[in-house]
Coordinates of C-alpha atoms and ligand atoms in Angstrom, one line a residue:
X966 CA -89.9 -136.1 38.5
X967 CA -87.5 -138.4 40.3
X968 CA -85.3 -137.2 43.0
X969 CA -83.4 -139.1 45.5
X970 CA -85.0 -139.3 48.8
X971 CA -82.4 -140.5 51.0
X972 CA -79.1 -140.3 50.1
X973 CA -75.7 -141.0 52.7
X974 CA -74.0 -137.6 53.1
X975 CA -70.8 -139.0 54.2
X976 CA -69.2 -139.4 50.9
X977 CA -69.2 -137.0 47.8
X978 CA -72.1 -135.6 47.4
X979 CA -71.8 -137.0 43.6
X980 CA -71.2 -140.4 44.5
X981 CA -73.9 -140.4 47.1
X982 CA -76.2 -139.3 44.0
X983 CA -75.3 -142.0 42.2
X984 CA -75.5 -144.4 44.7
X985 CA -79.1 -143.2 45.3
X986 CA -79.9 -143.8 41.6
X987 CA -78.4 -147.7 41.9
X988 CA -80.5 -148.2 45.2
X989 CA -83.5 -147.0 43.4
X990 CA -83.2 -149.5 40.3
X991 CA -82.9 -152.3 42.8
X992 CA -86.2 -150.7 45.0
X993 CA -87.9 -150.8 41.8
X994 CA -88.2 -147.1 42.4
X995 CA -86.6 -146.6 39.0
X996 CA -87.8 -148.8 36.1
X997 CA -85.6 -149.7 33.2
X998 CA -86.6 -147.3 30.4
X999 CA -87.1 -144.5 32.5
X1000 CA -86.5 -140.9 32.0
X1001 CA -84.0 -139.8 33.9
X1002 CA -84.9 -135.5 34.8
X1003 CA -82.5 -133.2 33.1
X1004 CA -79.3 -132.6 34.8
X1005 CA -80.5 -128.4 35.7
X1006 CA -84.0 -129.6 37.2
X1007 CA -82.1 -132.3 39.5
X1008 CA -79.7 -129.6 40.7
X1009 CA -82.1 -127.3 41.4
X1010 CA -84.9 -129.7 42.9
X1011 CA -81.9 -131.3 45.2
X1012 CA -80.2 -127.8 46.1
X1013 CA -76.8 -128.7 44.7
X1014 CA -74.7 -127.1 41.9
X1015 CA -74.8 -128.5 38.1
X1016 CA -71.5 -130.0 38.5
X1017 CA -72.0 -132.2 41.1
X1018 CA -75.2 -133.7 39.6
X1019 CA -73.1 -133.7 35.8
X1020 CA -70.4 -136.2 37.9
X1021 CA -72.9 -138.0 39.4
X1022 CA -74.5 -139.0 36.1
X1023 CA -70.9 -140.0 34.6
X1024 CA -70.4 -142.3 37.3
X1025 CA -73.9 -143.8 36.8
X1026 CA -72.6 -144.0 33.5
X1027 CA -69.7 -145.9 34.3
X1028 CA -71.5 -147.8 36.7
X1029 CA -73.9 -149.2 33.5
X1030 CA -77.0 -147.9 35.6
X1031 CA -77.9 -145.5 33.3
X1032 CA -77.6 -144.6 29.4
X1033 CA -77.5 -141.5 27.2
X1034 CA -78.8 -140.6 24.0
X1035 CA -77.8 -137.7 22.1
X1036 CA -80.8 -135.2 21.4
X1037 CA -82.6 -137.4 23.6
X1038 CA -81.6 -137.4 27.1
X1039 CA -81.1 -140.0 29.8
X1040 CA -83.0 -143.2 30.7
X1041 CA -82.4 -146.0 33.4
X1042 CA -80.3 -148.8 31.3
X1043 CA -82.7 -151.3 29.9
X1044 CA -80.9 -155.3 30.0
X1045 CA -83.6 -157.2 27.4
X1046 CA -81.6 -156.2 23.9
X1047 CA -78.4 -155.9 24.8
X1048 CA -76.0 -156.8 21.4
X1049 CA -75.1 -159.8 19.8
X1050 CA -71.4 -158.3 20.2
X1051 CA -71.6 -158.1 24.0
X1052 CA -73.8 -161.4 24.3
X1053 CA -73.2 -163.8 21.8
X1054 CA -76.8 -164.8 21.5
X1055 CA -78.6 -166.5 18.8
X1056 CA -81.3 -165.2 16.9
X1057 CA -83.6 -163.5 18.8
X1058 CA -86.9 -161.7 17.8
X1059 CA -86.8 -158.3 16.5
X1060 CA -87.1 -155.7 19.1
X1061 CA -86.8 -152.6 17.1
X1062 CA -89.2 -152.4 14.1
X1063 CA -87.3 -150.1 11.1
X1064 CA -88.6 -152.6 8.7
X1065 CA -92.7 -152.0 8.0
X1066 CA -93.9 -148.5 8.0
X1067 CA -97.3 -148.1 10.8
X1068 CA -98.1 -145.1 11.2
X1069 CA -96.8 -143.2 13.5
X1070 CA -99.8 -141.6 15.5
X1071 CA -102.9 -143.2 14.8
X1072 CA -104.7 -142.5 18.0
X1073 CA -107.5 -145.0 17.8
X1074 CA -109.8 -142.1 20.3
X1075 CA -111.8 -141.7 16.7
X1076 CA -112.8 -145.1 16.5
X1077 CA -114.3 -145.5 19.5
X1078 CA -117.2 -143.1 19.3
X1079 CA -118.0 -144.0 15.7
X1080 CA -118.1 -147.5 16.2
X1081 CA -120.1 -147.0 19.3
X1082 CA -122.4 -144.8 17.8
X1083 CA -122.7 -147.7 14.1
X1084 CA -123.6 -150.1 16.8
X1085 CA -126.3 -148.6 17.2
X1086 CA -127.5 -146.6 13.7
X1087 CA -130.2 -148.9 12.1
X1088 CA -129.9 -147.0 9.3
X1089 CA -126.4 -148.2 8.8
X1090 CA -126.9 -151.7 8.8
X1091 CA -125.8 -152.3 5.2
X1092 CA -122.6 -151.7 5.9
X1093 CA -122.4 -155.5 7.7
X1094 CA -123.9 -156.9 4.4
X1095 CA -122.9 -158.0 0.7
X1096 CA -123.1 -154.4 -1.0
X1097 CA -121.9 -153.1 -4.3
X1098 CA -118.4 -154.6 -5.0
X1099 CA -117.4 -151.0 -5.9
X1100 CA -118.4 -149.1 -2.8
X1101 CA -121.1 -147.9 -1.1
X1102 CA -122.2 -145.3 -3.0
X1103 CA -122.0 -142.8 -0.4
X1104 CA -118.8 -144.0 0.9
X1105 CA -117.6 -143.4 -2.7
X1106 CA -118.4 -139.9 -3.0
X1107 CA -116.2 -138.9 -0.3
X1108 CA -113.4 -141.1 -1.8
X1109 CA -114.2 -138.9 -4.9
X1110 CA -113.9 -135.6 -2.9
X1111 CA -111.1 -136.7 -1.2
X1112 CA -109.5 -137.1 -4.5
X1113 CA -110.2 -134.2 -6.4
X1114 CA -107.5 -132.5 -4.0
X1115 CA -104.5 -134.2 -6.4
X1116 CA -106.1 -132.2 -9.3
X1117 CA -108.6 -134.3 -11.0
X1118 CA -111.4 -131.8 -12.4
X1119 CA -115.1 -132.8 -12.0
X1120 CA -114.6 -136.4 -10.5
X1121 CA -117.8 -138.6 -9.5
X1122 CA -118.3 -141.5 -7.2
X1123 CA -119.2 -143.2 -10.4
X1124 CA -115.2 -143.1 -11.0
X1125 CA -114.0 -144.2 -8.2
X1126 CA -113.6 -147.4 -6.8
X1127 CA -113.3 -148.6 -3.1
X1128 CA -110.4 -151.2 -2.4
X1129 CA -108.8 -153.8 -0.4
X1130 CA -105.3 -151.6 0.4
X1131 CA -103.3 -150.5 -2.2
X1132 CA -102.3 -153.9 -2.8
X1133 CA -105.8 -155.2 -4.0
X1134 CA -105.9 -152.0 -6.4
X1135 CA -102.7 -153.0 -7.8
X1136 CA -103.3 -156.7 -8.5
X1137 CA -106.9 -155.7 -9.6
X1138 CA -104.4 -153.9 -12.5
X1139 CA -101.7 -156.7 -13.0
X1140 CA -105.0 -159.2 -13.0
X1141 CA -107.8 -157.1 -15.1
X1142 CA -105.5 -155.6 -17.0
X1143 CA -103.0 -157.1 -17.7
X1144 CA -102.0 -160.8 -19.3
X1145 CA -99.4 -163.1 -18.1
X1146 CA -95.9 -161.9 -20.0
X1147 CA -96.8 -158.5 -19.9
X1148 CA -94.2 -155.8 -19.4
X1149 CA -94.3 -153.0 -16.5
X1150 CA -91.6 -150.2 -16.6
X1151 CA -90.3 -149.1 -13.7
X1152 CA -88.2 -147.4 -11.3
X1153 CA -85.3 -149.3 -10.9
X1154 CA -85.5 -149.4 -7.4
X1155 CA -89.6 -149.7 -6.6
X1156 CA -92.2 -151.1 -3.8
X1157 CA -91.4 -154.6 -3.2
X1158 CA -95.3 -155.5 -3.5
X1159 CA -95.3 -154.7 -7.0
X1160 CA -92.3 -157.0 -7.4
X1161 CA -93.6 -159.9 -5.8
X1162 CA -97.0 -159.6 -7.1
X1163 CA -95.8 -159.8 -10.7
X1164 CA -93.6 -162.1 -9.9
X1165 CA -96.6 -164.0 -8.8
X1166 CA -98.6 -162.8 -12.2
X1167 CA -95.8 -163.3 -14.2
X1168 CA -95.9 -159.7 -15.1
X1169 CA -91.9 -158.9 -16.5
X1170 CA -91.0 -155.4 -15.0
X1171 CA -88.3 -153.6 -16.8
X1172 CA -85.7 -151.1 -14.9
X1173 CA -86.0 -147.5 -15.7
X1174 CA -82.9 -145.3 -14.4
X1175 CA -83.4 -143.0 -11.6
X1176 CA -81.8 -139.7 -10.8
X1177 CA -82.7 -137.7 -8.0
X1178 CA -86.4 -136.8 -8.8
X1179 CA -86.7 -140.7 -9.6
X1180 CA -87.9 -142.4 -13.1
X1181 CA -85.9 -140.1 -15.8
X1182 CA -88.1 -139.5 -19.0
X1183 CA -85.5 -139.5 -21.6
X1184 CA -84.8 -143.3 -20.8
X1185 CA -88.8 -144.5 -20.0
X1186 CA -89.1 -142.7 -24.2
X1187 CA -86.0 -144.5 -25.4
X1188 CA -87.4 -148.0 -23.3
X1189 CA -90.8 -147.6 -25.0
X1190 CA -89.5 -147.2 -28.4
X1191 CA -87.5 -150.3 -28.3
X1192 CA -90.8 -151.8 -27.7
X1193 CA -93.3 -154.0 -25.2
X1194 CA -93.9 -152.0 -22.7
X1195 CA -97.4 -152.2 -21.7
X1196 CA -97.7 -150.1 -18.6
X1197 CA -95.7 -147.7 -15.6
X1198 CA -95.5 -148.0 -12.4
X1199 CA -94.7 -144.9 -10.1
X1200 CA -94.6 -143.1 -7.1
X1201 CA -94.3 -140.0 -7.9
X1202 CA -95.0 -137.8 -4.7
X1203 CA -92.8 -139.8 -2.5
X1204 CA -90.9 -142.6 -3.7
X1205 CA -90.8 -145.9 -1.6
X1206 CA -87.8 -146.5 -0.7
X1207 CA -85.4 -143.9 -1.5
X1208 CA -88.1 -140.7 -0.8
X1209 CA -87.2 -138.9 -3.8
X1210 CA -90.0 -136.7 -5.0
X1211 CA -90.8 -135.0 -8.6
X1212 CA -91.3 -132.1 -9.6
X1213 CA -94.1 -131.1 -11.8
X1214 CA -91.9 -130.3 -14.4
X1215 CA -90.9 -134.1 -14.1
X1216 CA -94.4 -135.6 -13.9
X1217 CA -95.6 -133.4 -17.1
X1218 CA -92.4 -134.6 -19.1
X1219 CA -93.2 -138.1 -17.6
X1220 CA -96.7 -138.0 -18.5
X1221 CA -95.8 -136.5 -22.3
X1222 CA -94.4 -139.8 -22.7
X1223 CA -97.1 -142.0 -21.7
X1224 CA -99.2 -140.1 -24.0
X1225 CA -96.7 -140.1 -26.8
X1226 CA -96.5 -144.2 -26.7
X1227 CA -100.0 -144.6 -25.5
X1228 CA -98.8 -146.4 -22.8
X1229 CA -100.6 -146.9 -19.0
X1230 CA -99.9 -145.6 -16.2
X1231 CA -100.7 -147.3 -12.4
X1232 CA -99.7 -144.3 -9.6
X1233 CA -99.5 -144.9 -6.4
X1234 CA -99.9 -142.4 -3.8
X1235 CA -99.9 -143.7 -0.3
X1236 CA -97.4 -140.9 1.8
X1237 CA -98.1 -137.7 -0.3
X1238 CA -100.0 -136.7 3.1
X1239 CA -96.5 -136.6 4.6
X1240 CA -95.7 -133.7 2.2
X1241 CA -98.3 -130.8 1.4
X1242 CA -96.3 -129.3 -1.7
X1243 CA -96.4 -131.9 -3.6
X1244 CA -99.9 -133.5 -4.2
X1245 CA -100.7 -133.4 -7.5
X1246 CA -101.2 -136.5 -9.8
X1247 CA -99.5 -137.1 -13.2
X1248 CA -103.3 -139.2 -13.4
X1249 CA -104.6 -135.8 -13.2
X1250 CA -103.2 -134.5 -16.3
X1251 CA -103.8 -137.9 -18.4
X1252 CA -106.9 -139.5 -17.1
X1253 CA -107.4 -142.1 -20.1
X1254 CA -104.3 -143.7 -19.4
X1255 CA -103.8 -143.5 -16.1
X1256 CA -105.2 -145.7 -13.0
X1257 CA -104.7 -143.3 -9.9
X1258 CA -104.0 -145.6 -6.1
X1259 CA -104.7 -143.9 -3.2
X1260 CA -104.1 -145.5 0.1
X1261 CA -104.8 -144.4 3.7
X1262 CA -102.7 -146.5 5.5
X1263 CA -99.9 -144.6 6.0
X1264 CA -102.2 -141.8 7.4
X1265 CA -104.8 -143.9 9.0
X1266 CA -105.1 -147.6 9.8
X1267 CA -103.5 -150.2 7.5
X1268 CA -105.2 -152.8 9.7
X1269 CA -108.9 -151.3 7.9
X1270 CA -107.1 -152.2 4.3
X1271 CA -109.0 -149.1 2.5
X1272 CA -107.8 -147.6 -0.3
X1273 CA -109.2 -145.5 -3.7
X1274 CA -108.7 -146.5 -6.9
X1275 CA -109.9 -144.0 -10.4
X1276 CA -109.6 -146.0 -13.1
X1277 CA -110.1 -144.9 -16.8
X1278 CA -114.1 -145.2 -18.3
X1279 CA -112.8 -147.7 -21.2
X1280 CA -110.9 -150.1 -18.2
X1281 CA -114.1 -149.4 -15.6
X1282 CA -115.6 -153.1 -16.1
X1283 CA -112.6 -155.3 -16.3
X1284 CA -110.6 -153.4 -13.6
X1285 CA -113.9 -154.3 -11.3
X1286 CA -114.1 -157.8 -12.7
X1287 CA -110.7 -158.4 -11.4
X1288 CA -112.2 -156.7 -8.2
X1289 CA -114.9 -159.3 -7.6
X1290 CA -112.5 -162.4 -8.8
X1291 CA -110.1 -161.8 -6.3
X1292 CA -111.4 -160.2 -2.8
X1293 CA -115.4 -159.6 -4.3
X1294 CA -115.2 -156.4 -2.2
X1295 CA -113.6 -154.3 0.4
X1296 CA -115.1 -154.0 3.7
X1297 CA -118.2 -151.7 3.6
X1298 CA -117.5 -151.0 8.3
X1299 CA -114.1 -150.5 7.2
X1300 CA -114.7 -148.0 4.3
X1301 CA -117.2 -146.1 6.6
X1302 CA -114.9 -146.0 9.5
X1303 CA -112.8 -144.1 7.1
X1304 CA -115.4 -141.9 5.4
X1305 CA -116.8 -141.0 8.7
X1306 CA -113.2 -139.8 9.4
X1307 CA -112.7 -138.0 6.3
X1308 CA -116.0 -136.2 6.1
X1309 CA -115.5 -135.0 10.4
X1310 CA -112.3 -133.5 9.2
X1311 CA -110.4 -135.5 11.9
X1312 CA -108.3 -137.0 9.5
X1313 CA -106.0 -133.6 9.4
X1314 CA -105.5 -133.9 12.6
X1315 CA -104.2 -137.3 12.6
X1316 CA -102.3 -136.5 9.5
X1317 CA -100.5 -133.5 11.6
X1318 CA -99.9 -135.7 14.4
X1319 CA -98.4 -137.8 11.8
X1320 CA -96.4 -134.6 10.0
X1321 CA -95.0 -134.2 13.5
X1322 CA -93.7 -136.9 14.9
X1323 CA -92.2 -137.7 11.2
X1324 CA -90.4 -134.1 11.4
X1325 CA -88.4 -135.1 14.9
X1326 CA -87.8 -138.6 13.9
X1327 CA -86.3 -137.0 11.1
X1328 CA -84.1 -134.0 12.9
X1329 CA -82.9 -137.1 15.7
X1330 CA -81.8 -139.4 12.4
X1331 CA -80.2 -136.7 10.5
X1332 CA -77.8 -135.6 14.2
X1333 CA -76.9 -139.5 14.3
X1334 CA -75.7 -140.3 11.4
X1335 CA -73.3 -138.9 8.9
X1336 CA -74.6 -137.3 6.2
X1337 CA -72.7 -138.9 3.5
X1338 CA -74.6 -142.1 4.5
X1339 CA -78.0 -141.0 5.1
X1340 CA -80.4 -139.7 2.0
X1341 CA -84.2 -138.7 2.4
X1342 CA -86.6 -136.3 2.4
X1343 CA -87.3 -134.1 5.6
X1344 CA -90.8 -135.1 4.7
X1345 CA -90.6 -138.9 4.4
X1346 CA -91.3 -141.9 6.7
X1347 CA -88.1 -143.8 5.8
X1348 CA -84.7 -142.8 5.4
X1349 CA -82.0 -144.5 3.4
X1350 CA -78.8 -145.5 4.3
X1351 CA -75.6 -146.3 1.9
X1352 CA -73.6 -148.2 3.7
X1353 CA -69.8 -148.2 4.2
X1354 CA -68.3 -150.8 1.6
X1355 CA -67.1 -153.3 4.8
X1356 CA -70.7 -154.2 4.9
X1357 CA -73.1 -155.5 2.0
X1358 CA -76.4 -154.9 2.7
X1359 CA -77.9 -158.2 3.2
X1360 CA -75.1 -158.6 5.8
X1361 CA -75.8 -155.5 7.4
X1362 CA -79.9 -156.7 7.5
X1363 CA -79.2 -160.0 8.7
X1364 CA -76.8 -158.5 11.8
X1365 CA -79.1 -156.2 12.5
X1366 CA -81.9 -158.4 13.2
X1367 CA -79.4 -160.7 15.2
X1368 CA -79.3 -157.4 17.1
X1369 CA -82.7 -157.1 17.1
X1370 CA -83.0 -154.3 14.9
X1371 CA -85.3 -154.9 11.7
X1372 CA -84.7 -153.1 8.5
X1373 CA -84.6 -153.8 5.1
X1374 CA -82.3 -154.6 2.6
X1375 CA -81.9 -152.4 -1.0
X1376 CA -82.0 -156.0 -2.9
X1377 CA -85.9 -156.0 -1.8
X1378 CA -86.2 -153.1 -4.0
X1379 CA -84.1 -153.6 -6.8
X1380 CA -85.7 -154.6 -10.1
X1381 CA -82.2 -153.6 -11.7
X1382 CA -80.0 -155.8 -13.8
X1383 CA -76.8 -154.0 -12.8
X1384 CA -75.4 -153.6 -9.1
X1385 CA -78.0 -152.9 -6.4
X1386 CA -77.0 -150.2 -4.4
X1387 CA -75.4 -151.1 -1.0
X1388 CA -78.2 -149.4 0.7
X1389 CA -80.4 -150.2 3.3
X1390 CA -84.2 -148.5 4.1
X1391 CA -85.2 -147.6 7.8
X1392 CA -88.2 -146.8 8.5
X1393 CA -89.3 -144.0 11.4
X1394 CA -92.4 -144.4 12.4
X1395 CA -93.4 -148.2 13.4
X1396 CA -91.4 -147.9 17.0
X1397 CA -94.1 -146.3 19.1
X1398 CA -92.0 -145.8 21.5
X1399 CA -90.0 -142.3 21.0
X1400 CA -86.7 -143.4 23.3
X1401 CA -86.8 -147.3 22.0
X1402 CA -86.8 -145.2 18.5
X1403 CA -83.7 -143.5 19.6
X1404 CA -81.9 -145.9 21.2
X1405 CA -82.7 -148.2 18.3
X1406 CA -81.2 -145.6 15.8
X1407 CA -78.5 -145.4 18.1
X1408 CA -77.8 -148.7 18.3
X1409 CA -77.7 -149.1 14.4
X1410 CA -75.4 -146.6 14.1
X1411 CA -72.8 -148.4 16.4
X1412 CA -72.8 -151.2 14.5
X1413 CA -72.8 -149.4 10.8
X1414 CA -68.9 -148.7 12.5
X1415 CA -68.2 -152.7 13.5
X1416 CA -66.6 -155.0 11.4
X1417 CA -68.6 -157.7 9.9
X1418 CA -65.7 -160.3 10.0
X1419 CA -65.6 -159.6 13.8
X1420 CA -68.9 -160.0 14.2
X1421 CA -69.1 -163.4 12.2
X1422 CA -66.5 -164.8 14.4
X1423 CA -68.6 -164.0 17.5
X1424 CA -71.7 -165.5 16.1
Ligands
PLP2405 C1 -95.7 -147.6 -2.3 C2 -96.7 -148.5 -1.6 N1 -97.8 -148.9 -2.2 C3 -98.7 -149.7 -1.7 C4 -98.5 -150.2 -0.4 C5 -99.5 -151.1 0.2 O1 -100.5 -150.4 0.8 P1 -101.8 -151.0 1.5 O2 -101.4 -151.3 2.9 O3 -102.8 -149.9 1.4 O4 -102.1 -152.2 0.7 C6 -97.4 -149.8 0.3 C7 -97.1 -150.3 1.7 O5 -96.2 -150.0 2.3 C8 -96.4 -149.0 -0.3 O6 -95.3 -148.6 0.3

């Protein structure tokens, strides 16, 4: 803990502190980013009362040296990202990250014993070959285990099928599946992946209305009826962005419908390890129409690009011809890295870890701002924030990366025809960094209370 060494007794004893903490920035002694100790442990290691240590903070305060986060605690100033508003810099790069969603704990201790120990296991050597597109067979029986947890009865490696990310599994769909001009239904604010690849397929996606456990059956029945639509596209355990969550009343009134118009249904399921009570699969409950995604990146390592797919018997061979045609296979040292995970049990660990640091993100988000602007689930990765009406959203995206601060815009989302709502999505888990997190937060929040015609005349 840091204490003042040497400090000049012939002034207040406060000011003297705070002195002490300026000399020890310029020493070096004190970095920027630094935790400063709490204000009872200083008074106590130092021998003073509370008071004086509480003033001598404040005037650190006011002397910039030092800076204070709410829920947090204190930290030594750091200079490199001070804002636009004070600077009246140009663009800079993006020193917060709110915009993609790593994990947030994937300690990569795991990795280095089993790669160690596949360096040296002759008996693994396929794995650095051309092997089944589908999976190692071994490596797809724990995907099948892994799955049966979402409710599928009496599932076999022989229905399962090892992907390239949840990305690959999806195009495999759009690709094998589908035909240019198809139809998709979905949520009218959905994964901007699925837009962009079938933009890219020319796959049309139709907006179904959302309420607040996301699709609403009564309008994906009336949007069927009225004809074309071909296939659904949902997120049912954790919805990306807004982290609304069904029921299972919703997902059985959801997947009556699909059965009633015979349509298909693609679910993805990449954050459902975020939130233990609900982790059951509308696929469960209508396997012949339904291809179930399940992706460990979230949870794991996106860098490994692993993922699950179960795909219906009667769609087996095209969905894997679409496989080969686009990425022939996914990474067999990959796929074992995250069996080998699986199967020691360490990936509970990592998905605790995970459950954890999501919880306080969560509590230290839901202090800062108000709550009639932030929406989530206690559970989720991301948070979602309707902004006031001085900002639009693609303003308030494009200032907060001139801040430094990247997040993401509700127009990425939107597959509506109507208004987009002026939203924006944050992220909670890519900043490593627990105090850059708050003091990013922070940071967004000040300016959620600027004016953008201020700001504009600055920049
Ligand atoms: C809902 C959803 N599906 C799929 C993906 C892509 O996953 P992967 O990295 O496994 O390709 C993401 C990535 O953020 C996502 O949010």
């Amino acid at each position: 803990m840091w204490y003042p060494k040497v400090f000049n007794t012939n002034q207040a004893l406060y000011k003297a502190i705070a002195d002490a903490i300026e000399r020890d920035i310029h020493q070096g002694i004190l970095k920027q980013g630094d935790k400063m100790p709490p204000q009872r442990q200083l008074a106590d290691r130092i021998g003073v009362n509370l008071t004086t240590i509480t003033r001598a903070y404040r005037e650190a305060l006011k002397r910039d040296l030092i800076e204070t986060f709410k829920g947090d605690g204190t930290y030594v100033k750091t200079r490199d990202n001070d804002s636009l508003t004070n600077k009246g810099t140009s663009q800079k790069p993006s020193s917060f990250e709110f915009g993609f969603a790593n994990p947030g704990t994937s300690s990569t201790e795991p990795l280095a014993d089993i790669l160690r120990t596949l360096s040296n296991d002759r008996s693994k050597l396929d794995i650095f070959n051309y092997v089944e597109n589908i999976g190692l067979m071994r490596h797809r029986d724990i995907a099948a285990k892994w799955l049966s947890q979402y409710g599928f009865r009496n599932l076999n490696a022989n229905q399962v099928i090892i992907t390239n990310g949840a990305m690959n599994a999806i195009v495999c769909f759009l690709v094998g599946i589908l035909k240019a001009g198809d139809t998709i239904a979905t949520d009218t604010l959905t994964f901007a992946g699925l837009i962009g690849s079938a933009k890219l397929h020319h796959i049309n996606l139709v907006p179904i209305e959302m309420d607040n456990e996301g699709m609403m059956p009564d309008v994906l029945d009336a949007a069927c009826k009225a004809g074309g639509i071909k296939a659904v596209y949902l997120m049912p355990n954790m919805h990306n962005p807004t982290s609304k969550v069904m029921s299972d009343q919703r997902k059985s009134d959801i997947a009556a419908v699909i059965v009633k118009h015979d349509i298909l249904l693609i679910e993805d399921d990449i954050f459902s390890f975020t939130n233990l009570d609900s982790t059951s699969a509308i696929s469960a409950q209508i396997p012949h129409n339904s291809f179930f995604i399940c992706s460990l990146s979230k949870v794991l390592y996106p860098g490994l690009r692993i993922a699950f797919a179960k795909v219906p018997d009667q769609y087996y061979h095209q969905y894997v011809d679409a496989l080969i045609h686009t990425v022939w296979m996914a990474s067999p040292l990959n796929a074992e890295i995250i069996t080998q995970i699986i199967e020691s049990g360490i990936i509970h660990k990592l998905s605790a870890d995970n459950r954890a640091l999501i919880s306080k993100r969560q509590h230290f988000a839901r202090q800062l701002f108000d709550e009639n602007v932030l929406s989530s689930n206690q559970e989720s990765m991301y948070i979602w924030l309707t902004l006031p009406d001085r900002w639009t959203s693609d303003d308030f995206e494009h200032v907060a990366l001139l801040n430094g601060i990247r997040i993401i815009s509700a127009n990425k989302f939107f597959v509506g025809k109507g208004t987009c709502p002026n939203a924006v999505r944050i992220s909670l888990t890519s900043e490593p960094d627990y105090h850059l997190f708050c003091k990013g937060l922070t940071k967004l929040n000040d300016l959620l209370f600027q004016t953008p015609q201020l700001l504009n005349a600055i920049m």
